[in-house]
Tab-separated table of C-alpha atoms in Angstrom:
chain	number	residue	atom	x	y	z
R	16	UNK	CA	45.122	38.296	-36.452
R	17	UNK	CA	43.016	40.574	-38.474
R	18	UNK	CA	40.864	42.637	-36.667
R	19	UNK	CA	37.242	43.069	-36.461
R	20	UNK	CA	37.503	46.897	-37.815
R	21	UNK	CA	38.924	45.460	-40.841
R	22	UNK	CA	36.838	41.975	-41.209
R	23	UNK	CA	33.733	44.143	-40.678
R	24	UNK	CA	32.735	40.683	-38.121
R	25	UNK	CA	32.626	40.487	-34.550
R	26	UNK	CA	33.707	36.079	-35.242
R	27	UNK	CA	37.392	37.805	-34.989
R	28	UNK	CA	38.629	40.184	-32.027
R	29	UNK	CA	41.762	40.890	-30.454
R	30	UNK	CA	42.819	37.790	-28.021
R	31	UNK	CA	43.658	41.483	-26.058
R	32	UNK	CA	39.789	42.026	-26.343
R	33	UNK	CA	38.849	38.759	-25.202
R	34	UNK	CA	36.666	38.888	-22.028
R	35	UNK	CA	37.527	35.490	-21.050
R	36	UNK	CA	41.408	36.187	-22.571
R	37	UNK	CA	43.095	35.896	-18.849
R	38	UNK	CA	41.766	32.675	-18.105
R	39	UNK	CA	43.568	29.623	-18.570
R	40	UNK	CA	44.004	28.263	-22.358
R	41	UNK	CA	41.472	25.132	-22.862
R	42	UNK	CA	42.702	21.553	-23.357
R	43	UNK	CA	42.305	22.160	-26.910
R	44	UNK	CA	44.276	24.912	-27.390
R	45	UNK	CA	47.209	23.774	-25.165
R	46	UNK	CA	47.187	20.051	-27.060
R	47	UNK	CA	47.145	21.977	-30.457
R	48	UNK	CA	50.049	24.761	-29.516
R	49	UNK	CA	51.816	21.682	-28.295
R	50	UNK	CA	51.992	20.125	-31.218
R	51	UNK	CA	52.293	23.415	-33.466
R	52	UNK	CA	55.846	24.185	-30.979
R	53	UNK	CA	57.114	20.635	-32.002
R	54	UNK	CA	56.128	21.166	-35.936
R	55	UNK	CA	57.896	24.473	-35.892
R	56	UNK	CA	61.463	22.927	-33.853
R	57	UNK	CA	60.333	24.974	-31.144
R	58	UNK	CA	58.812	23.060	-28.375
R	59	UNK	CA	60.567	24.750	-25.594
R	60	UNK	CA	58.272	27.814	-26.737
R	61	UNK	CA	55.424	25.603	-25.290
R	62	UNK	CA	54.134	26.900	-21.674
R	63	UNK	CA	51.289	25.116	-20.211
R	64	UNK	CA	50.388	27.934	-17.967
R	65	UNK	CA	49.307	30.433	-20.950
R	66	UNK	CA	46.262	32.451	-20.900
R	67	UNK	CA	43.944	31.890	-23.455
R	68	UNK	CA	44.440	35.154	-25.143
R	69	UNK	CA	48.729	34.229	-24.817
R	70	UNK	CA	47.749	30.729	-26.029
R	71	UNK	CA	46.515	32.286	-28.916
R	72	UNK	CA	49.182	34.499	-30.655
R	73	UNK	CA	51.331	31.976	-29.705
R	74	UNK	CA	49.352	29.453	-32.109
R	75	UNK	CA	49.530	32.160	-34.629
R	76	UNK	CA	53.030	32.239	-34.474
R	77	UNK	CA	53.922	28.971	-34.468
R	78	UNK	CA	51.431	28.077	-37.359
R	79	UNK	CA	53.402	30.555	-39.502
R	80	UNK	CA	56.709	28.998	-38.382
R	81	UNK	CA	55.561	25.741	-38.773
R	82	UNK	CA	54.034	26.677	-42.014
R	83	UNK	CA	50.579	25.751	-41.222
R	84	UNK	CA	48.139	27.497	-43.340
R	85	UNK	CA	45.181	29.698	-42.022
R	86	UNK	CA	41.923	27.879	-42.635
R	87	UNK	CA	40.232	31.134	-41.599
């Protein structure tokens, strides 16, 4: 994830920044990892008790495994 230093925007932070980062990952992001881990052959790499800030690296990961492109 690029970081706000470099985007010169506070939209993009470190999930390690996130305030809310140690709370549990939302419905949306635990459907959409879900489905990334099965597009990349991985779905054992899905956890359902990820943080949100864990929840999302582990989307980034998986969208470049899966070959998803960044709509960023």
């Amino acid at each position: 994830m690029t970081s706000k230093a470099t985007t010169g925007s506070n939209t993009q932070k470190d999930p390690d920044e996130w305030v809310s980062g140690d709370e549990p990952m939302t419905g949306a992001q635990a459907s959409y990892l879900k489905t990334l881990c099965e597009q990349a052959h991985r779905p054992e790499a899905f956890d359902e008790n990820l943080t949100k800030a864990e929840a999302s690296k582990l989307i980034d990961e998986m969208r470049k495994e899966a070959g998803v492109s960044d709509r960023r």
